[in-house]
mmCIF file of C-alpha atoms in Angstrom:
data_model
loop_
_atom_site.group_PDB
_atom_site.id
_atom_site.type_symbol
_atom_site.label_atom_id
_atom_site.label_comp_id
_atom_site.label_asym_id
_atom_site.label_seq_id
_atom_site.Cartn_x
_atom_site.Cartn_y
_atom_site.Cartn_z
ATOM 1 C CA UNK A 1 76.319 -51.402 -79.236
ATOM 2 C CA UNK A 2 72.623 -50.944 -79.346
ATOM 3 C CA UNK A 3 70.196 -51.950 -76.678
ATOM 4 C CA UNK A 4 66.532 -53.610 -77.222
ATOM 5 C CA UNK A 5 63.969 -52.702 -75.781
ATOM 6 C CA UNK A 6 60.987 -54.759 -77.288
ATOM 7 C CA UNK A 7 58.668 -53.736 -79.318
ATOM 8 C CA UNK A 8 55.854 -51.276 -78.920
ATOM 9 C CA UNK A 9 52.187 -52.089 -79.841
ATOM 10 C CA UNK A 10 50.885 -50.004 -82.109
ATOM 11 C CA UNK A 11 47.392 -48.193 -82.848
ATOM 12 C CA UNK A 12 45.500 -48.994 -85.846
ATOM 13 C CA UNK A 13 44.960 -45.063 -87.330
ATOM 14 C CA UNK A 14 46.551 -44.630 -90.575
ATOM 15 C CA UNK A 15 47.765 -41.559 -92.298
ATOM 16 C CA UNK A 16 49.173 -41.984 -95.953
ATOM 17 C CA UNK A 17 50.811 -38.882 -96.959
ATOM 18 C CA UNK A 18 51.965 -39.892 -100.400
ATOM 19 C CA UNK A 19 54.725 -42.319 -101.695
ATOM 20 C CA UNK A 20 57.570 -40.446 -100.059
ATOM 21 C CA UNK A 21 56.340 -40.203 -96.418
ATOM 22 C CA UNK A 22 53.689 -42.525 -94.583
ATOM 23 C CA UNK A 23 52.508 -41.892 -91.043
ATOM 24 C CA UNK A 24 51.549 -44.323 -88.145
ATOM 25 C CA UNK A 25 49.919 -42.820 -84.718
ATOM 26 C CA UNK A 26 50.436 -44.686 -81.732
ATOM 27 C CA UNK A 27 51.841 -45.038 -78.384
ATOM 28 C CA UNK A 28 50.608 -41.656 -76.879
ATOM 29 C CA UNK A 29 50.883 -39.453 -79.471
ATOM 30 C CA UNK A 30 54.141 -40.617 -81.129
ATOM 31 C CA UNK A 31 53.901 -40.166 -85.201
ATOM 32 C CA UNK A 32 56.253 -42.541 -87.310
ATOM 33 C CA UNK A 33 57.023 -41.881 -90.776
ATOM 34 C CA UNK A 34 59.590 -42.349 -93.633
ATOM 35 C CA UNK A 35 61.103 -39.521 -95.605
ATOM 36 C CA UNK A 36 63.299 -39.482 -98.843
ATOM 37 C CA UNK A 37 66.573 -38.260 -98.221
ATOM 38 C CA UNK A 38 69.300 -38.565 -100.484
ATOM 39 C CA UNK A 39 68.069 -41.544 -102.613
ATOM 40 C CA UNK A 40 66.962 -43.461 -99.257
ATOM 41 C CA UNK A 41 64.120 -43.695 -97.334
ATOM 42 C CA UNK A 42 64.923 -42.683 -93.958
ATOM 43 C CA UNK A 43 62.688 -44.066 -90.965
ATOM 44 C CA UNK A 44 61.860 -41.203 -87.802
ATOM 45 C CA UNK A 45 59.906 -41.012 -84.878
ATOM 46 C CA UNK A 46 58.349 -37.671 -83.710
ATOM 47 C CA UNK A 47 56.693 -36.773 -80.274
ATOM 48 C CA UNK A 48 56.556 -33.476 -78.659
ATOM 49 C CA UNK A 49 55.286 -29.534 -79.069
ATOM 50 C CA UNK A 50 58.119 -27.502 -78.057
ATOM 51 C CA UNK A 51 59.958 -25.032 -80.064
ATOM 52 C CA UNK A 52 62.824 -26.670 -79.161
ATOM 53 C CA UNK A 53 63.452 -29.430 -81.273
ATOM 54 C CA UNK A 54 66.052 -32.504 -80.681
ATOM 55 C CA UNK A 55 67.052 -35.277 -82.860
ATOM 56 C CA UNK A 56 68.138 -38.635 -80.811
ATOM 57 C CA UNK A 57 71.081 -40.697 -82.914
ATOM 58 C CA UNK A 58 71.162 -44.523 -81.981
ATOM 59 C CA UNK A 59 74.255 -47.157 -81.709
ATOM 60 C CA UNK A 60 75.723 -49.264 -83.628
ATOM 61 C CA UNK A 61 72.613 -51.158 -85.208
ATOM 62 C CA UNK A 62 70.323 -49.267 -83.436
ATOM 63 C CA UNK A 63 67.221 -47.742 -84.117
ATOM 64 C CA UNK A 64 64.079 -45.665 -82.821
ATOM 65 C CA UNK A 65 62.531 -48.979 -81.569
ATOM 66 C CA UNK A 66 65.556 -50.318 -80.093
ATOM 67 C CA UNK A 67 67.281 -47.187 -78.285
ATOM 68 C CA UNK A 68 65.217 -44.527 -77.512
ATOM 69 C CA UNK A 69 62.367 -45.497 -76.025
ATOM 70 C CA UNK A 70 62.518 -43.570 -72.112
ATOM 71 C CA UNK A 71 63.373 -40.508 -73.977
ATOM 72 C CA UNK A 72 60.767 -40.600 -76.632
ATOM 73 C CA UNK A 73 57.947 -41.422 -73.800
ATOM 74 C CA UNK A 74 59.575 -39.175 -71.400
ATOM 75 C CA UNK A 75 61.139 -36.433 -72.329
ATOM 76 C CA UNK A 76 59.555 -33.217 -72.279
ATOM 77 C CA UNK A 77 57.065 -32.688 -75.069
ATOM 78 C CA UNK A 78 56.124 -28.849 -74.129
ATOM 79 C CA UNK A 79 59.409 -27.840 -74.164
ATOM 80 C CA UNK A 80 60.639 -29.677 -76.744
ATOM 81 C CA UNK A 81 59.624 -31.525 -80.127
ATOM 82 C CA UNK A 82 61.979 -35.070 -80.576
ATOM 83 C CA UNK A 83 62.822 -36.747 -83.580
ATOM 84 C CA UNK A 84 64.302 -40.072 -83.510
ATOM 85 C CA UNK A 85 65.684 -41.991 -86.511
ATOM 86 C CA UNK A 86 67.059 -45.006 -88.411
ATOM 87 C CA UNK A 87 70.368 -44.514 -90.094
ATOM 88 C CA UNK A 88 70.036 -46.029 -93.286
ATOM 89 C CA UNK A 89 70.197 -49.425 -93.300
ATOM 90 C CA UNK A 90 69.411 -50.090 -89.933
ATOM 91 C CA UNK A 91 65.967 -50.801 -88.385
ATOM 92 C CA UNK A 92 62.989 -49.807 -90.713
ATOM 93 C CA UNK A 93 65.279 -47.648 -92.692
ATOM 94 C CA UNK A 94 65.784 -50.832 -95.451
ATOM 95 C CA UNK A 95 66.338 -50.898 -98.133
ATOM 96 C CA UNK A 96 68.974 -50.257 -98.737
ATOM 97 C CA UNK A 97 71.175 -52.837 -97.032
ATOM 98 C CA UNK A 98 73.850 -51.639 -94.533
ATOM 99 C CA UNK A 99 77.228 -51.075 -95.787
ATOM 100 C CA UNK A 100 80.458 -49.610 -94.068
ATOM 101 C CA UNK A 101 82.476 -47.498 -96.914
ATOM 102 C CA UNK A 102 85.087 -45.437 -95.430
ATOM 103 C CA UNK A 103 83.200 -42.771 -95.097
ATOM 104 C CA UNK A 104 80.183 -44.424 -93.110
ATOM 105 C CA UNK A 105 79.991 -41.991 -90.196
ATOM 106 C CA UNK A 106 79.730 -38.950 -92.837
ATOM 107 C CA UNK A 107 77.378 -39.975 -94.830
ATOM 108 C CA UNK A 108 75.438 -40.480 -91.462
ATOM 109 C CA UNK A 109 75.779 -37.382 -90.563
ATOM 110 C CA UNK A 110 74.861 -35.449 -93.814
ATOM 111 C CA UNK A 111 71.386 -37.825 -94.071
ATOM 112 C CA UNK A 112 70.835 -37.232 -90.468
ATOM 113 C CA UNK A 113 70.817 -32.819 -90.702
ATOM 114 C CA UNK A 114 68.939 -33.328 -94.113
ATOM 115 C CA UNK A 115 66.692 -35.227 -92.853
ATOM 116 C CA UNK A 116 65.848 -32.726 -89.832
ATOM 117 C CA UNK A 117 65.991 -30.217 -92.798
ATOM 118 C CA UNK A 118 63.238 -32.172 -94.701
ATOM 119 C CA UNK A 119 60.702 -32.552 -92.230
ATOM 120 C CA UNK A 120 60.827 -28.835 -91.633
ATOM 121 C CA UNK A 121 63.453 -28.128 -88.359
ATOM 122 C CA UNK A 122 66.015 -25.089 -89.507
ATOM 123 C CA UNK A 123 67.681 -25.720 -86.337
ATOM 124 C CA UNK A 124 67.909 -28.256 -83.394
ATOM 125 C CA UNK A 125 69.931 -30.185 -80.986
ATOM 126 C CA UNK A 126 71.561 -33.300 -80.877
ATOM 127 C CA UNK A 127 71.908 -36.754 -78.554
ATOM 128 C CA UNK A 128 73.902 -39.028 -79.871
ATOM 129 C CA UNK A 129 74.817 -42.475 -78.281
ATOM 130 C CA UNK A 130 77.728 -45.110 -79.258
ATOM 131 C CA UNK A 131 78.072 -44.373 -82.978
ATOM 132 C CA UNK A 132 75.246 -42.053 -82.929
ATOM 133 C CA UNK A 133 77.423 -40.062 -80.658
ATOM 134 C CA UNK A 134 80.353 -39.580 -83.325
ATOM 135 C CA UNK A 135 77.617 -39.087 -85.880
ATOM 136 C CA UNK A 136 76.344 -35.936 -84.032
ATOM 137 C CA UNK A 137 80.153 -34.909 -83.647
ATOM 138 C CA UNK A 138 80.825 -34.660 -87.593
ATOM 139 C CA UNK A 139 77.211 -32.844 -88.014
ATOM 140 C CA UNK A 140 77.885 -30.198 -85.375
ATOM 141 C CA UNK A 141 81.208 -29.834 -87.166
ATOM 142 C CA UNK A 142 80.086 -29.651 -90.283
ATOM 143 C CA UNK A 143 76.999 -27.433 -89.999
ATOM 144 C CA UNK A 144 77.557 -25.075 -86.861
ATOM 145 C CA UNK A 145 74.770 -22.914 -87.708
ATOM 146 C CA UNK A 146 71.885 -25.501 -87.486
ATOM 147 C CA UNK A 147 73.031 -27.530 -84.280
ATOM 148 C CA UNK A 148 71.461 -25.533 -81.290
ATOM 149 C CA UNK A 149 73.694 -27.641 -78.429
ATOM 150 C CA UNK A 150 74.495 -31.680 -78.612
ATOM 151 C CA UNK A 151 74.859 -34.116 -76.029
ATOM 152 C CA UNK A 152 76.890 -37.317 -76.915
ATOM 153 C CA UNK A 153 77.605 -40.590 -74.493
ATOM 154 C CA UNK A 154 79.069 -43.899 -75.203
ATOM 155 C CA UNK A 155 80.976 -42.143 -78.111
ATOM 156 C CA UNK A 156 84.673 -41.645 -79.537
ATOM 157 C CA UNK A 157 86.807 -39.645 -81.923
ATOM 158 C CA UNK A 158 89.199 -42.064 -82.766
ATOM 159 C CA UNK A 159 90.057 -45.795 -82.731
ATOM 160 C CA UNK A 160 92.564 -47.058 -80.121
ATOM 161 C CA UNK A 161 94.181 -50.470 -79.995
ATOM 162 C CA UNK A 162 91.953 -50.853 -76.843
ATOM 163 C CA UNK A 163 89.131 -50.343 -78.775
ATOM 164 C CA UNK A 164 90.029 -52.743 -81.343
ATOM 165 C CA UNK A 165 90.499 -55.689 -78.828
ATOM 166 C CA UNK A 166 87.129 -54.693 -77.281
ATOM 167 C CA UNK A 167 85.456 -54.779 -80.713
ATOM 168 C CA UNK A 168 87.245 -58.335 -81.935
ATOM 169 C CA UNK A 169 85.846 -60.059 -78.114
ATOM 170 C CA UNK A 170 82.550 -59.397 -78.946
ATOM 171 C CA UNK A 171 82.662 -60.060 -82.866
ATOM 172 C CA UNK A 172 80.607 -63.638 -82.237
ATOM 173 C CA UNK A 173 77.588 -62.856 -81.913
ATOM 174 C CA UNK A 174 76.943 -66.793 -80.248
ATOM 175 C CA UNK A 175 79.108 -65.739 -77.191
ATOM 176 C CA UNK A 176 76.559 -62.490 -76.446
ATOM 177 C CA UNK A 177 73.546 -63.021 -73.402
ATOM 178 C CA UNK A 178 70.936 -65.017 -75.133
ATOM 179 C CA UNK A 179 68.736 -61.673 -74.220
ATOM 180 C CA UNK A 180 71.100 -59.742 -76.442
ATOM 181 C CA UNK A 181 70.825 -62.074 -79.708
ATOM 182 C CA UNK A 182 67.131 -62.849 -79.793
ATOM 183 C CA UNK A 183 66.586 -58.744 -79.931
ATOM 184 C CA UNK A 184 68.964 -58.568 -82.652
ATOM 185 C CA UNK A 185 67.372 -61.776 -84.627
ATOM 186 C CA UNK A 186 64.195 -59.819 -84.177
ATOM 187 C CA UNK A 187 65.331 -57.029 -85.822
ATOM 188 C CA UNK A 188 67.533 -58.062 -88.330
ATOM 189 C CA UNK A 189 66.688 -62.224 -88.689
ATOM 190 C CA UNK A 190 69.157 -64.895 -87.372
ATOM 191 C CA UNK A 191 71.282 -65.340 -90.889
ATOM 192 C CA UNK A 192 71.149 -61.520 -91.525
ATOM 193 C CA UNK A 193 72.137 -60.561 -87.754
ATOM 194 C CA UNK A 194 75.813 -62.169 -87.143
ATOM 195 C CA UNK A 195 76.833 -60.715 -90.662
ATOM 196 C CA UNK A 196 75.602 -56.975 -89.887
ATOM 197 C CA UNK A 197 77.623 -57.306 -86.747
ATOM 198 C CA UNK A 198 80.420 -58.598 -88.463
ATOM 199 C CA UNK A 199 80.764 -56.023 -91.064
ATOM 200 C CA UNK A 200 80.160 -53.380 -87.880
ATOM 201 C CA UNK A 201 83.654 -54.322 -86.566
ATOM 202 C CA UNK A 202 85.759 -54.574 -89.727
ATOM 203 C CA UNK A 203 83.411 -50.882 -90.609
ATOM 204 C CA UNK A 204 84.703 -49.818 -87.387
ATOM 205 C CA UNK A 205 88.200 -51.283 -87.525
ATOM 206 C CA UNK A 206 89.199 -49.453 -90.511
ATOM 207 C CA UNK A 207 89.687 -46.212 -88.725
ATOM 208 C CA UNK A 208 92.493 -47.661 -86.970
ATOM 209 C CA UNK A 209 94.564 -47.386 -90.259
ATOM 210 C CA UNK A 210 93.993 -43.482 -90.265
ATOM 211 C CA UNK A 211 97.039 -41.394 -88.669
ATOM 212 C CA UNK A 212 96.252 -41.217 -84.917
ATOM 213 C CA UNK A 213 93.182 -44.099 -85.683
ATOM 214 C CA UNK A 214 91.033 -40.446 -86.155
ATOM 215 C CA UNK A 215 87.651 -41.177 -86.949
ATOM 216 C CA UNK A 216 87.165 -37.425 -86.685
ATOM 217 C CA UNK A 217 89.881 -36.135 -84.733
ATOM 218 C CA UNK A 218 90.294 -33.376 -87.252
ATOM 219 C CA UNK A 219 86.627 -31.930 -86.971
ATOM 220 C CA UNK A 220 86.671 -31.690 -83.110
ATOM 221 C CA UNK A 221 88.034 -27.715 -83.320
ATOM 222 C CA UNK A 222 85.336 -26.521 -85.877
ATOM 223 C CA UNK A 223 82.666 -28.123 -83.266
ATOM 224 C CA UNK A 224 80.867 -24.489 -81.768
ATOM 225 C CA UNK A 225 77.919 -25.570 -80.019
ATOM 226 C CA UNK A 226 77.540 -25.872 -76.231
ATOM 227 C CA UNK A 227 78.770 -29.462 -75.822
ATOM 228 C CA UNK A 228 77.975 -32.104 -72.581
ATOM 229 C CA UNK A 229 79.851 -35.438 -72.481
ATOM 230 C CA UNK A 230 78.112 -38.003 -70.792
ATOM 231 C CA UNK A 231 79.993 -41.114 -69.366
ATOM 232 C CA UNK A 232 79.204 -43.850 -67.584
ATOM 233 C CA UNK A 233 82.399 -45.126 -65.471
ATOM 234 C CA UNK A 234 81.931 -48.964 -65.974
ATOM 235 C CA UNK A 235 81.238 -48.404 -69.943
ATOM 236 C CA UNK A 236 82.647 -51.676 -70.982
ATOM 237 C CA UNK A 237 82.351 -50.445 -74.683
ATOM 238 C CA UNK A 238 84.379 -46.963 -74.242
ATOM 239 C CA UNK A 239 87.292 -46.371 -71.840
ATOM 240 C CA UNK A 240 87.365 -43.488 -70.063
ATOM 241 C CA UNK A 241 90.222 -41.610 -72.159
ATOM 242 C CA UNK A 242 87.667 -41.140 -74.454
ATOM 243 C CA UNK A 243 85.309 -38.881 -73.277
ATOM 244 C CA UNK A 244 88.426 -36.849 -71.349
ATOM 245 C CA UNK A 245 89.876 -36.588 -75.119
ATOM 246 C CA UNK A 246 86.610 -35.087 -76.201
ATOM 247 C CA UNK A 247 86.388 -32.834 -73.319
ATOM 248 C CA UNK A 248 89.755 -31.333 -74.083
ATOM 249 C CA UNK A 249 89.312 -30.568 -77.376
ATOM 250 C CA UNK A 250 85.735 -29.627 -78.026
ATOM 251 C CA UNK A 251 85.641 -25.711 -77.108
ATOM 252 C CA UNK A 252 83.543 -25.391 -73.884
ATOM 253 C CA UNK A 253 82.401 -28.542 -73.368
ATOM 254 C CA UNK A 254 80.888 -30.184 -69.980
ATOM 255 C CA UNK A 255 81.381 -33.928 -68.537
ATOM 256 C CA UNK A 256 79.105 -35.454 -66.446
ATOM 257 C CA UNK A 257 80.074 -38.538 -64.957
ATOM 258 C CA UNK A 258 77.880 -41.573 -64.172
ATOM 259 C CA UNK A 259 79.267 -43.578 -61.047
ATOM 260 C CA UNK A 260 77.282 -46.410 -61.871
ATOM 261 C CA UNK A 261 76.497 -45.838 -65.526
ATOM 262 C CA UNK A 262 77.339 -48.660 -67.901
ATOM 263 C CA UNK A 263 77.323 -47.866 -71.956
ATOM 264 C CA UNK A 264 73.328 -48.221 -71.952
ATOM 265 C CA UNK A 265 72.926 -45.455 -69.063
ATOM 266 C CA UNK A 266 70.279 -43.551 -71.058
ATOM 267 C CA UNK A 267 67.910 -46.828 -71.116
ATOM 268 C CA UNK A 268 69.219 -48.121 -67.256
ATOM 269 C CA UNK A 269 69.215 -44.450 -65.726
ATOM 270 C CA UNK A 270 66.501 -43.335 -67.743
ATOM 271 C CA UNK A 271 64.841 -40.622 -65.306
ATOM 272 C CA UNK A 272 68.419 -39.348 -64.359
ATOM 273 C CA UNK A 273 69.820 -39.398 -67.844
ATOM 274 C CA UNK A 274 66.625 -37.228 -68.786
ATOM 275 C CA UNK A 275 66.794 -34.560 -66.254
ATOM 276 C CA UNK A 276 70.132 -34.062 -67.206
ATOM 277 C CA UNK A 277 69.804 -33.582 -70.672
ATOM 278 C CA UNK A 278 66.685 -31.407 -69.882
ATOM 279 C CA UNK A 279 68.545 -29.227 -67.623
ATOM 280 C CA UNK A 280 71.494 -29.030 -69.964
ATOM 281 C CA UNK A 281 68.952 -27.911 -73.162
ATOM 282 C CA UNK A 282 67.022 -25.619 -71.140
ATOM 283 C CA UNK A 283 70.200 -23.561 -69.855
#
């Protein structure tokens, strides 16, 4: 589940690079543009010099504006160059209007690496949270020679019955904080809002018909990059079999554990998540 963090004000300066991709300056050197990828336009944020570049994957409904913002302001922009981005339709990447075929979480994952490809990164890392997390599993998976290292939090490879009952308590939206909905209505618009969510969890539930509930189960042994699993051990969104499932059977991988860590521990342990990830890229 995504996180909002408000909106940022932006600059005036205005760069139009042609129908396919406009850019927007702001917020301390922060570009934002929109690229064509696979018959969308795809929304991405980009701050940073380093050679080593990172693409941040949001939640469920999440976006740039909504997810990433400590780690776009904060994360090291001499060592490394971060892209963050819309899946499309979520956030600013709309049209086209979010569906949830069966195949969802690939088709993710193949416009997220082609979009890194497009904007000129051969190779690069990813951090993917919640569903951005499983996203970044299938495209390490499926393209081990572009994915430098990946760390994933908040994230699962299949759908337990668990799961399911955690998804189906928080399908109405009028039960969430009132914190929670206005940043969604914001987003997405009151009448548009509770349906997005809606068709989330049935998206989501549909896995659970799949032998084992695998939402990618099957990929997790053709994953080659050095892996960290993040948790947070009062996630209310992800029990804790989850990431011990991951660490098993991704090859190599670390887990870090969060004492106090809840399923938004990049946004509430913002400083601590970063040096950790920075640490974990650098080595």
């Amino acid at each position: 589940m995504s996180a909002f963090l408000g909106r940022r004000l932006r600059a005036c300066t205005h760069i139009d690079k042609g129908p396919m991709k406009t850019i927007h300056l702001y917020w301390s050197s922060i570009t934002s543009g929109r690229q064509r990828v696979n018959g969308v336009d795809l929304h991405y944020e980009q701050t940073g010099r380093g050679k080593h570049a990172v693409l941040l994957l949001p939640g469920a409904l999440g976006s740039t504006q909504t997810d990433f913002g400590p780690q776009l302001k904060s994360l090291n922009k001499d060592r490394f160059t971060v892209v963050a981005w819309d899946p499309r339709g979520y956030g600013s990447s709309r049209p086209p209007d979010r569906d949830f075929p069966p195949d969802f979480f690939e088709r993710d994952a193949k416009d997220a690496v082609d979009l890194m490809k497009a904007v000129g990164f051969a190779k690069f890392s990813l951090l993917g949270w919640s569903d951005g997390g499983i996203t970044a599993l299938i495209a390490a998976a499926r393209n081990p020679g572009l994915i430098s290292k990946m760390v994933i939090w908040g994230s699962n490879a299949y759908i337990s019955q668990q799961d399911l009952d955690i998804y189906n308590a928080i399908r109405d939206v009028s039960q969430w904080s009132a914190r929670m909905q206005q940043s969604m209505e914001e987003m997405y618009g009151a009448e548009l809002f509770p349906k997005l969510w809606e068709a989330w969890v049935d998206g989501i539930a549909q896995y659970s018909h799949r032998p084992g509930g695998s939402i990618c189960i099957e990929l997790l042994p053709l994953i080659t990059c050095p892996t960290l699993i993040v948790h947070g051990e009062k996630d209310p969104m992800v029990p804790s079999f989850h990431p011990q499932y991951l660490l098993k059977r991704i090859r190599g991988s670390q887990l870090h554990l969060m004492p106090e860590g809840k399923h938004n521990l990049h946004l509430r342990f913002a400083a601590e998540f970063n040096k950790i990830v920075e640490d974990f890229l650098d080595n």
